[in-house]
Amino acid sequence: MSQPAATTRRLVVGYIATDRGRDAIALAISLARSAGIELIVTIVRPESSTFTAGNSIPQDGTGIVLQQLEDWLDEALSLVPDDVCARGVIHTSSNESKGLMEVAEAEGALGIVIGARATTLMRSFRIGTVATSLLHSSTVPVVLAPSGNSDIGPISRITTFFGARPGAAALIGAAVQSAAALDVDLRLISLIENDGLGDDDTVEIQEFAEEYGGAVLAGRAAEMLESGRAVVRSQAGADIEDAAVNVDFQPGEIAFIGSSRLGRGGLVFIGARARRLLRVLPVPVVVVPRRAISTV
C-alpha cells in the first residue's frame, strides 16, 4: 500500500469479515485508483460486551476477541493492492452505522462505502440495518457496493438520476464536480414519461450547478455540456422502475441518486423513489445528501 499525500482525500470503508465487506473493499479500490483517494478501512467494535453467534463482529473488546478484530482488519488490508493508499481503524461505538459516521467525521472523509446484502428478489441491493441507518442520517454521501459485482475497474462514467424536486442542486452539483475531478463523462437522466428534454433542461442543469457550487462549477457544467462530456436524457417507462431497468450501463459506471425532500438538510435520507431505483440498478450507487460535498 502506498503512502498518502499531504492533502489526501479520504473514503471510509465499512468492513465486516463477509462477502459484503469484500464487496465494499473492491469498490473502494476502484474509486481510490480513479481519484487518488486514501481508504480508511474501518471495523466498528460495539460497546456492548454481549456476544452471540449470530453477530458478524464479536461484542467484547478484550483478549481473544480483540485479537480476532485485529486479524480481520489485517485480512481486509491485505485485499488492498500496493498502488492504493489505505490504513485500518478499529473504532468503538454504540452501533456500526454511528461508528462509521464518527470515523468519517474525524477523518474528514468524502463518503462511506458499504456492501449490500445479496438477494434473489432484488438485482443488486438489499438494504440491511446498517445501510438503512446510514441512508437516513449520514452527513456524507453513502456509496453502496452491489453484491458480487463491485470490482468494476476504472470509473468510466457517472450517471445521475435527477428530478425537479428540492435537493436536485446538491445532486447535480456533486455529480458535475465528481465527473470533472475524475475526468469522466457525465450522463444526467430524468426518469419521466415524455418524449425528450428540451433546451430549457440543459440551462436548468447549469443553474443547479451554480446553486450548488457557484459560478465556477456552473461554468464547468456548461463546458461539459457544450463539449459533449455531459449529456441530458430522459427515459420513459410505465413507472420509475420500468424506466430505470431500460437504461444501459457500460463497464466501470457508477450511479448517483439524491435524497428525499423529507430529510433534514445536509443529511442523506433515502425515500421511496430511491428505494425503488435500488431494486433495479445493476451498478454501484452513490446516495447524495441534500447538501453534499463531492464524493471525489
PDB file of C-alpha atoms in Angstrom:
ATOM      1  CA  MET A   1       0.000   0.000   0.000  1.00  0.00           C
ATOM      2  CA  SER A   2       1.266   3.446  -0.883  1.00  0.00           C
ATOM      3  CA  GLN A   3       1.576   6.426   1.472  1.00  0.00           C
ATOM      4  CA  PRO A   4      -0.937   9.334   1.499  1.00  0.00           C
ATOM      5  CA  ALA A   5      -0.139  12.797   0.198  1.00  0.00           C
ATOM      6  CA  ALA A   6      -0.279  15.815   2.495  1.00  0.00           C
ATOM      7  CA  THR A   7      -3.765  16.815   1.346  1.00  0.00           C
ATOM      8  CA  THR A   8      -5.213  13.384   0.656  1.00  0.00           C
ATOM      9  CA  ARG A   9      -8.939  12.933   0.183  1.00  0.00           C
ATOM     10  CA  ARG A  10     -10.386  10.002   2.102  1.00  0.00           C
ATOM     11  CA  LEU A  11     -13.168   7.449   1.996  1.00  0.00           C
ATOM     12  CA  VAL A  12     -14.279   5.374   4.962  1.00  0.00           C
ATOM     13  CA  VAL A  13     -14.850   1.718   4.077  1.00  0.00           C
ATOM     14  CA  GLY A  14     -17.102  -0.221   6.423  1.00  0.00           C
ATOM     15  CA  TYR A  15     -15.659  -3.721   6.734  1.00  0.00           C
ATOM     16  CA  ILE A  16     -17.019  -6.936   8.180  1.00  0.00           C
ATOM     17  CA  ALA A  17     -15.499 -10.364   7.506  1.00  0.00           C
ATOM     18  CA  THR A  18     -18.123 -11.415   4.956  1.00  0.00           C
ATOM     19  CA  ASP A  19     -18.727 -11.050   1.228  1.00  0.00           C
ATOM     20  CA  ARG A  20     -20.340  -7.667   1.937  1.00  0.00           C
ATOM     21  CA  GLY A  21     -17.111  -6.413   3.442  1.00  0.00           C
ATOM     22  CA  ARG A  22     -15.104  -7.694   0.500  1.00  0.00           C
ATOM     23  CA  ASP A  23     -17.553  -6.058  -1.942  1.00  0.00           C
ATOM     24  CA  ALA A  24     -17.042  -2.735  -0.158  1.00  0.00           C
ATOM     25  CA  ILE A  25     -13.248  -3.106  -0.371  1.00  0.00           C
ATOM     26  CA  ALA A  26     -13.371  -3.980  -4.086  1.00  0.00           C
ATOM     27  CA  LEU A  27     -15.474  -0.939  -4.976  1.00  0.00           C
ATOM     28  CA  ALA A  28     -13.421   1.358  -2.767  1.00  0.00           C
ATOM     29  CA  ILE A  29     -10.257   0.239  -4.578  1.00  0.00           C
ATOM     30  CA  SER A  30     -11.786   1.250  -7.930  1.00  0.00           C
ATOM     31  CA  LEU A  31     -12.733   4.663  -6.538  1.00  0.00           C
ATOM     32  CA  ALA A  32      -9.344   5.161  -4.927  1.00  0.00           C
ATOM     33  CA  ARG A  33      -7.437   4.322  -8.092  1.00  0.00           C
ATOM     34  CA  SER A  34      -9.579   6.636 -10.188  1.00  0.00           C
ATOM     35  CA  ALA A  35      -9.359   9.630  -7.859  1.00  0.00           C
ATOM     36  CA  GLY A  36      -6.225   9.248  -5.748  1.00  0.00           C
ATOM     37  CA  ILE A  37      -8.183   8.642  -2.549  1.00  0.00           C
ATOM     38  CA  GLU A  38      -6.905   7.161   0.719  1.00  0.00           C
ATOM     39  CA  LEU A  39      -9.079   4.377   2.147  1.00  0.00           C
ATOM     40  CA  ILE A  40      -9.834   4.261   5.867  1.00  0.00           C
ATOM     41  CA  VAL A  41     -10.826   0.613   6.308  1.00  0.00           C
ATOM     42  CA  THR A  42     -12.957   0.551   9.437  1.00  0.00           C
ATOM     43  CA  ILE A  43     -14.246  -2.168  11.736  1.00  0.00           C
ATOM     44  CA  VAL A  44     -16.668  -0.934  14.374  1.00  0.00           C
ATOM     45  CA  ARG A  45     -16.385  -2.629  17.764  1.00  0.00           C
ATOM     46  CA  PRO A  46     -19.705  -2.491  19.632  1.00  0.00           C
ATOM     47  CA  GLU A  47     -19.617  -1.034  23.128  1.00  0.00           C
ATOM     48  CA  SER A  48     -21.763  -3.867  24.460  1.00  0.00           C
ATOM     49  CA  SER A  49     -19.912  -6.801  25.982  1.00  0.00           C
ATOM     50  CA  THR A  50     -22.610  -9.243  24.855  1.00  0.00           C
ATOM     51  CA  PHE A  51     -21.574 -11.793  22.239  1.00  0.00           C
ATOM     52  CA  THR A  52     -23.946 -14.009  20.283  1.00  0.00           C
ATOM     53  CA  ALA A  53     -23.119 -16.414  17.495  1.00  0.00           C
ATOM     54  CA  GLY A  54     -25.297 -14.510  15.047  1.00  0.00           C
ATOM     55  CA  ASN A  55     -23.199 -11.346  15.233  1.00  0.00           C
ATOM     56  CA  SER A  56     -20.647 -10.789  12.485  1.00  0.00           C
ATOM     57  CA  ILE A  57     -18.488  -8.785  14.912  1.00  0.00           C
ATOM     58  CA  PRO A  58     -17.708 -10.141  18.404  1.00  0.00           C
ATOM     59  CA  GLN A  59     -19.044  -7.722  21.005  1.00  0.00           C
ATOM     60  CA  ASP A  60     -16.229  -7.824  23.526  1.00  0.00           C
ATOM     61  CA  GLY A  61     -13.142  -5.653  23.228  1.00  0.00           C
ATOM     62  CA  THR A  62     -10.635  -7.678  25.230  1.00  0.00           C
ATOM     63  CA  GLY A  63      -8.304 -10.632  24.876  1.00  0.00           C
ATOM     64  CA  ILE A  64      -9.029 -13.176  22.163  1.00  0.00           C
ATOM     65  CA  VAL A  65     -11.930 -11.169  20.735  1.00  0.00           C
ATOM     66  CA  LEU A  66      -9.816  -8.048  20.207  1.00  0.00           C
ATOM     67  CA  GLN A  67      -7.206 -10.216  18.501  1.00  0.00           C
ATOM     68  CA  GLN A  68      -9.919 -11.535  16.189  1.00  0.00           C
ATOM     69  CA  LEU A  69     -10.882  -7.975  15.220  1.00  0.00           C
ATOM     70  CA  GLU A  70      -7.250  -7.150  14.508  1.00  0.00           C
ATOM     71  CA  ASP A  71      -6.908 -10.308  12.410  1.00  0.00           C
ATOM     72  CA  TRP A  72      -9.986  -9.336  10.396  1.00  0.00           C
ATOM     73  CA  LEU A  73      -8.592  -5.850   9.846  1.00  0.00           C
ATOM     74  CA  ASP A  74      -5.283  -7.316   8.654  1.00  0.00           C
ATOM     75  CA  GLU A  75      -7.272  -9.553   6.301  1.00  0.00           C
ATOM     76  CA  ALA A  76      -9.123  -6.524   4.924  1.00  0.00           C
ATOM     77  CA  LEU A  77      -5.933  -4.521   4.379  1.00  0.00           C
ATOM     78  CA  SER A  78      -4.328  -7.491   2.616  1.00  0.00           C
ATOM     79  CA  LEU A  79      -7.007  -7.132  -0.063  1.00  0.00           C
ATOM     80  CA  VAL A  80      -5.796  -3.629  -0.923  1.00  0.00           C
ATOM     81  CA  PRO A  81      -3.095  -3.569  -3.653  1.00  0.00           C
ATOM     82  CA  ASP A  82       0.201  -1.764  -3.232  1.00  0.00           C
ATOM     83  CA  ASP A  83      -0.773   1.121  -5.526  1.00  0.00           C
ATOM     84  CA  VAL A  84      -3.687   2.144  -3.281  1.00  0.00           C
ATOM     85  CA  CYS A  85      -3.159   4.042  -0.043  1.00  0.00           C
ATOM     86  CA  ALA A  86      -5.073   2.541   2.897  1.00  0.00           C
ATOM     87  CA  ARG A  87      -4.946   2.195   6.653  1.00  0.00           C
ATOM     88  CA  GLY A  88      -7.082   0.391   9.179  1.00  0.00           C
ATOM     89  CA  VAL A  89      -9.128   1.587  12.141  1.00  0.00           C
ATOM     90  CA  ILE A  90     -10.934  -0.334  14.881  1.00  0.00           C
ATOM     91  CA  HIS A  91     -13.428   2.121  16.328  1.00  0.00           C
ATOM     92  CA  THR A  92     -15.641   1.570  19.360  1.00  0.00           C
ATOM     93  CA  SER A  93     -19.203   2.857  19.165  1.00  0.00           C
ATOM     94  CA  SER A  94     -22.742   2.015  20.220  1.00  0.00           C
ATOM     95  CA  ASN A  95     -23.566   0.650  16.763  1.00  0.00           C
ATOM     96  CA  GLU A  96     -21.932   0.129  13.387  1.00  0.00           C
ATOM     97  CA  SER A  97     -23.589   2.950  11.437  1.00  0.00           C
ATOM     98  CA  LYS A  98     -22.880   5.513  14.161  1.00  0.00           C
ATOM     99  CA  GLY A  99     -19.297   4.321  14.361  1.00  0.00           C
ATOM    100  CA  LEU A 100     -18.757   4.691  10.612  1.00  0.00           C
ATOM    101  CA  MET A 101     -20.166   8.227  10.720  1.00  0.00           C
ATOM    102  CA  GLU A 102     -17.916   9.087  13.652  1.00  0.00           C
ATOM    103  CA  VAL A 103     -14.840   7.895  11.775  1.00  0.00           C
ATOM    104  CA  ALA A 104     -15.940   9.770   8.635  1.00  0.00           C
ATOM    105  CA  GLU A 105     -16.288  12.982  10.618  1.00  0.00           C
ATOM    106  CA  ALA A 106     -12.957  12.531  12.401  1.00  0.00           C
ATOM    107  CA  GLU A 107     -11.141  11.822   9.129  1.00  0.00           C
ATOM    108  CA  GLY A 108     -12.922  14.496   7.087  1.00  0.00           C
ATOM    109  CA  ALA A 109     -13.947  11.737   4.691  1.00  0.00           C
ATOM    110  CA  LEU A 110     -15.776  12.402   1.438  1.00  0.00           C
ATOM    111  CA  GLY A 111     -18.103   9.435   1.903  1.00  0.00           C
ATOM    112  CA  ILE A 112     -18.738   5.991   3.385  1.00  0.00           C
ATOM    113  CA  VAL A 113     -18.545   2.801   1.298  1.00  0.00           C
ATOM    114  CA  ILE A 114     -20.531  -0.232   2.434  1.00  0.00           C
ATOM    115  CA  GLY A 115     -21.556  -3.534   0.872  1.00  0.00           C
ATOM    116  CA  ALA A 116     -25.153  -4.514   0.184  1.00  0.00           C
ATOM    117  CA  ARG A 117     -26.702  -7.841   1.052  1.00  0.00           C
ATOM    118  CA  ALA A 118     -27.314 -10.348  -1.713  1.00  0.00           C
ATOM    119  CA  THR A 119     -30.842 -11.393  -2.582  1.00  0.00           C
ATOM    120  CA  THR A 120     -32.602 -13.076  -5.464  1.00  0.00           C
ATOM    121  CA  LEU A 121     -35.546 -10.693  -5.267  1.00  0.00           C
ATOM    122  CA  MET A 122     -33.562  -7.510  -5.888  1.00  0.00           C
ATOM    123  CA  ARG A 123     -30.922  -7.377  -8.563  1.00  0.00           C
ATOM    124  CA  SER A 124     -28.004  -5.977  -6.634  1.00  0.00           C
ATOM    125  CA  PHE A 125     -29.080  -4.275  -3.426  1.00  0.00           C
ATOM    126  CA  ARG A 126     -30.805  -5.327  -0.259  1.00  0.00           C
ATOM    127  CA  ILE A 127     -30.749  -2.662   2.407  1.00  0.00           C
ATOM    128  CA  GLY A 128     -29.810  -4.093   5.790  1.00  0.00           C
ATOM    129  CA  THR A 129     -29.845  -2.476   9.221  1.00  0.00           C
ATOM    130  CA  VAL A 130     -26.530  -0.626   8.913  1.00  0.00           C
ATOM    131  CA  ALA A 131     -27.284   0.652   5.411  1.00  0.00           C
ATOM    132  CA  THR A 132     -30.768   1.746   6.440  1.00  0.00           C
ATOM    133  CA  SER A 133     -29.387   3.775   9.321  1.00  0.00           C
ATOM    134  CA  LEU A 134     -26.728   5.418   7.158  1.00  0.00           C
ATOM    135  CA  LEU A 135     -29.230   6.111   4.402  1.00  0.00           C
ATOM    136  CA  HIS A 136     -31.381   8.063   6.846  1.00  0.00           C
ATOM    137  CA  SER A 137     -28.777  10.005   8.789  1.00  0.00           C
ATOM    138  CA  SER A 138     -25.350  10.295   7.139  1.00  0.00           C
ATOM    139  CA  THR A 139     -23.901  13.756   6.597  1.00  0.00           C
ATOM    140  CA  VAL A 140     -21.670  12.476   3.773  1.00  0.00           C
ATOM    141  CA  PRO A 141     -22.541  10.505   0.619  1.00  0.00           C
ATOM    142  CA  VAL A 142     -23.135   6.784   1.116  1.00  0.00           C
ATOM    143  CA  VAL A 143     -21.659   4.521  -1.566  1.00  0.00           C
ATOM    144  CA  LEU A 144     -23.397   1.153  -1.963  1.00  0.00           C
ATOM    145  CA  ALA A 145     -21.389  -1.732  -3.410  1.00  0.00           C
ATOM    146  CA  PRO A 146     -23.590  -4.234  -5.275  1.00  0.00           C
ATOM    147  CA  SER A 147     -23.342  -7.847  -4.178  1.00  0.00           C
ATOM    148  CA  GLY A 148     -20.793  -9.800  -6.190  1.00  0.00           C
ATOM    149  CA  ASN A 149     -20.360  -7.076  -8.797  1.00  0.00           C
ATOM    150  CA  SER A 150     -18.196  -4.426  -7.146  1.00  0.00           C
ATOM    151  CA  ASP A 151     -14.789  -4.947  -8.770  1.00  0.00           C
ATOM    152  CA  ILE A 152     -15.648  -2.573 -11.606  1.00  0.00           C
ATOM    153  CA  GLY A 153     -12.185  -1.380 -12.603  1.00  0.00           C
ATOM    154  CA  PRO A 154     -11.514   2.261 -13.555  1.00  0.00           C
ATOM    155  CA  ILE A 155     -14.523   4.581 -13.262  1.00  0.00           C
ATOM    156  CA  SER A 156     -15.732   5.232 -16.826  1.00  0.00           C
ATOM    157  CA  ARG A 157     -18.834   7.385 -16.429  1.00  0.00           C
ATOM    158  CA  ILE A 158     -21.245   8.818 -13.872  1.00  0.00           C
ATOM    159  CA  THR A 159     -24.970   8.503 -14.496  1.00  0.00           C
ATOM    160  CA  THR A 160     -27.167  10.725 -12.334  1.00  0.00           C
ATOM    161  CA  PHE A 161     -30.904  10.207 -11.954  1.00  0.00           C
ATOM    162  CA  PHE A 162     -32.489  13.551 -11.212  1.00  0.00           C
ATOM    163  CA  GLY A 163     -35.843  15.275 -10.936  1.00  0.00           C
ATOM    164  CA  ALA A 164     -37.168  18.749 -10.327  1.00  0.00           C
ATOM    165  CA  ARG A 165     -37.703  18.263  -6.597  1.00  0.00           C
ATOM    166  CA  PRO A 166     -35.820  20.171  -3.882  1.00  0.00           C
ATOM    167  CA  GLY A 167     -32.344  18.722  -3.492  1.00  0.00           C
ATOM    168  CA  ALA A 168     -31.632  18.443  -7.216  1.00  0.00           C
ATOM    169  CA  ALA A 169     -28.998  21.178  -6.999  1.00  0.00           C
ATOM    170  CA  ALA A 170     -26.947  19.205  -4.457  1.00  0.00           C
ATOM    171  CA  LEU A 171     -27.236  16.011  -6.502  1.00  0.00           C
ATOM    172  CA  ILE A 172     -26.358  17.562  -9.859  1.00  0.00           C
ATOM    173  CA  GLY A 173     -23.675  19.788  -8.372  1.00  0.00           C
ATOM    174  CA  ALA A 174     -21.976  16.824  -6.701  1.00  0.00           C
ATOM    175  CA  ALA A 175     -22.211  14.808  -9.918  1.00  0.00           C
ATOM    176  CA  VAL A 176     -20.700  17.590 -12.058  1.00  0.00           C
ATOM    177  CA  GLN A 177     -17.927  18.131  -9.536  1.00  0.00           C
ATOM    178  CA  SER A 178     -17.162  14.418  -9.277  1.00  0.00           C
ATOM    179  CA  ALA A 179     -17.189  13.814 -13.039  1.00  0.00           C
ATOM    180  CA  ALA A 180     -14.855  16.760 -13.585  1.00  0.00           C
ATOM    181  CA  ALA A 181     -12.483  15.557 -10.860  1.00  0.00           C
ATOM    182  CA  LEU A 182     -12.450  12.013 -12.283  1.00  0.00           C
ATOM    183  CA  ASP A 183     -12.231  13.308 -15.869  1.00  0.00           C
ATOM    184  CA  VAL A 184     -15.079  11.032 -16.953  1.00  0.00           C
ATOM    185  CA  ASP A 185     -18.280  11.591 -18.887  1.00  0.00           C
ATOM    186  CA  LEU A 186     -21.481  12.549 -17.094  1.00  0.00           C
ATOM    187  CA  ARG A 187     -24.955  11.371 -18.070  1.00  0.00           C
ATOM    188  CA  LEU A 188     -27.964  13.065 -16.451  1.00  0.00           C
ATOM    189  CA  ILE A 189     -31.185  11.090 -16.785  1.00  0.00           C
ATOM    190  CA  SER A 190     -34.710  12.145 -15.901  1.00  0.00           C
ATOM    191  CA  LEU A 191     -36.941   9.114 -15.358  1.00  0.00           C
ATOM    192  CA  ILE A 192     -40.225  10.527 -16.622  1.00  0.00           C
ATOM    193  CA  GLU A 193     -42.877   9.701 -19.175  1.00  0.00           C
ATOM    194  CA  ASN A 194     -42.169  12.023 -22.064  1.00  0.00           C
ATOM    195  CA  ASP A 195     -40.520  12.111 -25.470  1.00  0.00           C
ATOM    196  CA  GLY A 196     -37.410  14.017 -24.557  1.00  0.00           C
ATOM    197  CA  LEU A 197     -35.876  17.062 -22.938  1.00  0.00           C
ATOM    198  CA  GLY A 198     -35.593  20.488 -24.442  1.00  0.00           C
ATOM    199  CA  ASP A 199     -33.068  23.323 -24.314  1.00  0.00           C
ATOM    200  CA  ASP A 200     -34.504  24.625 -21.051  1.00  0.00           C
ATOM    201  CA  ASP A 201     -33.382  21.451 -19.318  1.00  0.00           C
ATOM    202  CA  THR A 202     -29.701  21.937 -20.160  1.00  0.00           C
ATOM    203  CA  VAL A 203     -29.945  25.507 -18.908  1.00  0.00           C
ATOM    204  CA  GLU A 204     -31.507  24.182 -15.696  1.00  0.00           C
ATOM    205  CA  ILE A 205     -28.533  21.852 -15.191  1.00  0.00           C
ATOM    206  CA  GLN A 206     -26.181  24.837 -15.254  1.00  0.00           C
ATOM    207  CA  GLU A 207     -28.437  26.691 -12.821  1.00  0.00           C
ATOM    208  CA  PHE A 208     -28.433  23.724 -10.432  1.00  0.00           C
ATOM    209  CA  ALA A 209     -24.631  23.570 -10.632  1.00  0.00           C
ATOM    210  CA  GLU A 210     -24.347  27.280  -9.867  1.00  0.00           C
ATOM    211  CA  GLU A 211     -26.729  26.983  -6.908  1.00  0.00           C
ATOM    212  CA  TYR A 212     -24.576  24.187  -5.519  1.00  0.00           C
ATOM    213  CA  GLY A 213     -21.053  25.347  -6.309  1.00  0.00           C
ATOM    214  CA  GLY A 214     -21.169  28.917  -7.612  1.00  0.00           C
ATOM    215  CA  ALA A 215     -20.156  30.354 -10.957  1.00  0.00           C
ATOM    216  CA  VAL A 216     -17.028  28.212 -11.319  1.00  0.00           C
ATOM    217  CA  LEU A 217     -18.947  24.935 -11.116  1.00  0.00           C
ATOM    218  CA  ALA A 218     -21.687  26.338 -13.375  1.00  0.00           C
ATOM    219  CA  GLY A 219     -19.025  27.179 -15.937  1.00  0.00           C
ATOM    220  CA  ARG A 220     -17.619  23.676 -15.658  1.00  0.00           C
ATOM    221  CA  ALA A 221     -21.094  22.231 -16.243  1.00  0.00           C
ATOM    222  CA  ALA A 222     -21.557  24.465 -19.294  1.00  0.00           C
ATOM    223  CA  GLU A 223     -18.208  23.365 -20.709  1.00  0.00           C
ATOM    224  CA  MET A 224     -19.039  19.691 -20.199  1.00  0.00           C
ATOM    225  CA  LEU A 225     -22.427  20.088 -21.883  1.00  0.00           C
ATOM    226  CA  GLU A 226     -21.002  22.039 -24.814  1.00  0.00           C
ATOM    227  CA  SER A 227     -18.169  19.543 -25.360  1.00  0.00           C
ATOM    228  CA  GLY A 228     -20.434  16.505 -25.118  1.00  0.00           C
ATOM    229  CA  ARG A 229     -18.721  15.244 -21.950  1.00  0.00           C
ATOM    230  CA  ALA A 230     -22.097  15.726 -20.241  1.00  0.00           C
ATOM    231  CA  VAL A 231     -25.447  14.831 -21.754  1.00  0.00           C
ATOM    232  CA  VAL A 232     -29.026  15.208 -20.542  1.00  0.00           C
ATOM    233  CA  ARG A 233     -31.502  12.461 -21.387  1.00  0.00           C
ATOM    234  CA  SER A 234     -34.946  11.233 -20.426  1.00  0.00           C
ATOM    235  CA  GLN A 235     -36.086   7.643 -20.071  1.00  0.00           C
ATOM    236  CA  ALA A 236     -39.750   6.754 -20.292  1.00  0.00           C
ATOM    237  CA  GLY A 237     -41.465   3.838 -18.637  1.00  0.00           C
ATOM    238  CA  ALA A 238     -44.695   2.662 -17.071  1.00  0.00           C
ATOM    239  CA  ASP A 239     -43.205   3.586 -13.686  1.00  0.00           C
ATOM    240  CA  ILE A 240     -39.821   4.593 -12.319  1.00  0.00           C
ATOM    241  CA  GLU A 241     -38.559   1.012 -12.083  1.00  0.00           C
ATOM    242  CA  ASP A 242     -39.653   0.215 -15.617  1.00  0.00           C
ATOM    243  CA  ALA A 243     -37.878   3.329 -16.884  1.00  0.00           C
ATOM    244  CA  ALA A 244     -34.682   2.624 -14.945  1.00  0.00           C
ATOM    245  CA  VAL A 245     -34.430  -1.019 -15.953  1.00  0.00           C
ATOM    246  CA  ASN A 246     -34.209   0.072 -19.598  1.00  0.00           C
ATOM    247  CA  VAL A 247     -31.166   2.269 -19.000  1.00  0.00           C
ATOM    248  CA  ASP A 248     -27.973   0.735 -20.401  1.00  0.00           C
ATOM    249  CA  PHE A 249     -24.752   0.901 -18.407  1.00  0.00           C
ATOM    250  CA  GLN A 250     -21.173   0.477 -19.517  1.00  0.00           C
ATOM    251  CA  PRO A 251     -18.350  -1.241 -17.599  1.00  0.00           C
ATOM    252  CA  GLY A 252     -16.940   0.933 -14.822  1.00  0.00           C
ATOM    253  CA  GLU A 253     -20.053   3.087 -14.477  1.00  0.00           C
ATOM    254  CA  ILE A 254     -21.476   4.354 -11.190  1.00  0.00           C
ATOM    255  CA  ALA A 255     -24.866   5.937 -10.498  1.00  0.00           C
ATOM    256  CA  PHE A 256     -25.754   8.961  -8.359  1.00  0.00           C
ATOM    257  CA  ILE A 257     -29.174   9.361  -6.763  1.00  0.00           C
ATOM    258  CA  GLY A 258     -30.467  12.065  -4.430  1.00  0.00           C
ATOM    259  CA  SER A 259     -32.022  12.189  -1.001  1.00  0.00           C
ATOM    260  CA  SER A 260     -35.699  12.696  -0.287  1.00  0.00           C
ATOM    261  CA  ARG A 261     -37.027  16.206   0.373  1.00  0.00           C
ATOM    262  CA  LEU A 262     -38.458  14.755   3.591  1.00  0.00           C
ATOM    263  CA  GLY A 263     -34.995  14.534   5.113  1.00  0.00           C
ATOM    264  CA  ARG A 264     -33.308  17.316   7.045  1.00  0.00           C
ATOM    265  CA  GLY A 265     -30.961  19.496   5.028  1.00  0.00           C
ATOM    266  CA  GLY A 266     -27.400  18.224   4.939  1.00  0.00           C
ATOM    267  CA  LEU A 267     -28.313  14.587   5.620  1.00  0.00           C
ATOM    268  CA  VAL A 268     -28.824  11.544   3.453  1.00  0.00           C
ATOM    269  CA  PHE A 269     -32.467  10.460   3.583  1.00  0.00           C
ATOM    270  CA  ILE A 270     -33.455   7.733   1.175  1.00  0.00           C
ATOM    271  CA  GLY A 271     -37.068   7.976   0.069  1.00  0.00           C
ATOM    272  CA  ALA A 272     -39.482   5.631  -1.670  1.00  0.00           C
ATOM    273  CA  ARG A 273     -38.338   6.747  -5.142  1.00  0.00           C
ATOM    274  CA  ALA A 274     -34.696   5.991  -4.407  1.00  0.00           C
ATOM    275  CA  ARG A 275     -35.556   2.653  -2.821  1.00  0.00           C
ATOM    276  CA  ARG A 276     -37.360   1.656  -5.997  1.00  0.00           C
ATOM    277  CA  LEU A 277     -34.303   2.593  -8.047  1.00  0.00           C
ATOM    278  CA  LEU A 278     -32.079   0.423  -5.867  1.00  0.00           C
ATOM    279  CA  ARG A 279     -34.229  -2.579  -6.737  1.00  0.00           C
ATOM    280  CA  VAL A 280     -33.194  -2.433 -10.382  1.00  0.00           C
ATOM    281  CA  LEU A 281     -29.849  -0.639 -10.694  1.00  0.00           C
ATOM    282  CA  PRO A 282     -27.028  -3.109 -11.509  1.00  0.00           C
ATOM    283  CA  VAL A 283     -24.133  -0.704 -10.768  1.00  0.00           C
ATOM    284  CA  PRO A 284     -22.628   0.868  -7.630  1.00  0.00           C
ATOM    285  CA  VAL A 285     -24.798   3.689  -6.303  1.00  0.00           C
ATOM    286  CA  VAL A 286     -23.825   6.916  -4.538  1.00  0.00           C
ATOM    287  CA  VAL A 287     -26.633   8.393  -2.415  1.00  0.00           C
ATOM    288  CA  VAL A 288     -26.036  12.137  -2.050  1.00  0.00           C
ATOM    289  CA  PRO A 289     -27.243  14.273   0.893  1.00  0.00           C
ATOM    290  CA  ARG A 290     -29.379  17.289   0.041  1.00  0.00           C
ATOM    291  CA  ARG A 291     -26.355  19.443   0.764  1.00  0.00           C
ATOM    292  CA  ALA A 292     -23.279  17.383  -0.013  1.00  0.00           C
ATOM    293  CA  ILE A 293     -19.597  17.668  -0.696  1.00  0.00           C
ATOM    294  CA  SER A 294     -18.229  15.983  -3.791  1.00  0.00           C
ATOM    295  CA  THR A 295     -17.500  12.279  -3.499  1.00  0.00           C
ATOM    296  CA  VAL A 296     -14.108  12.670  -5.183  1.00  0.00           C
TER     297      VAL A 296
END
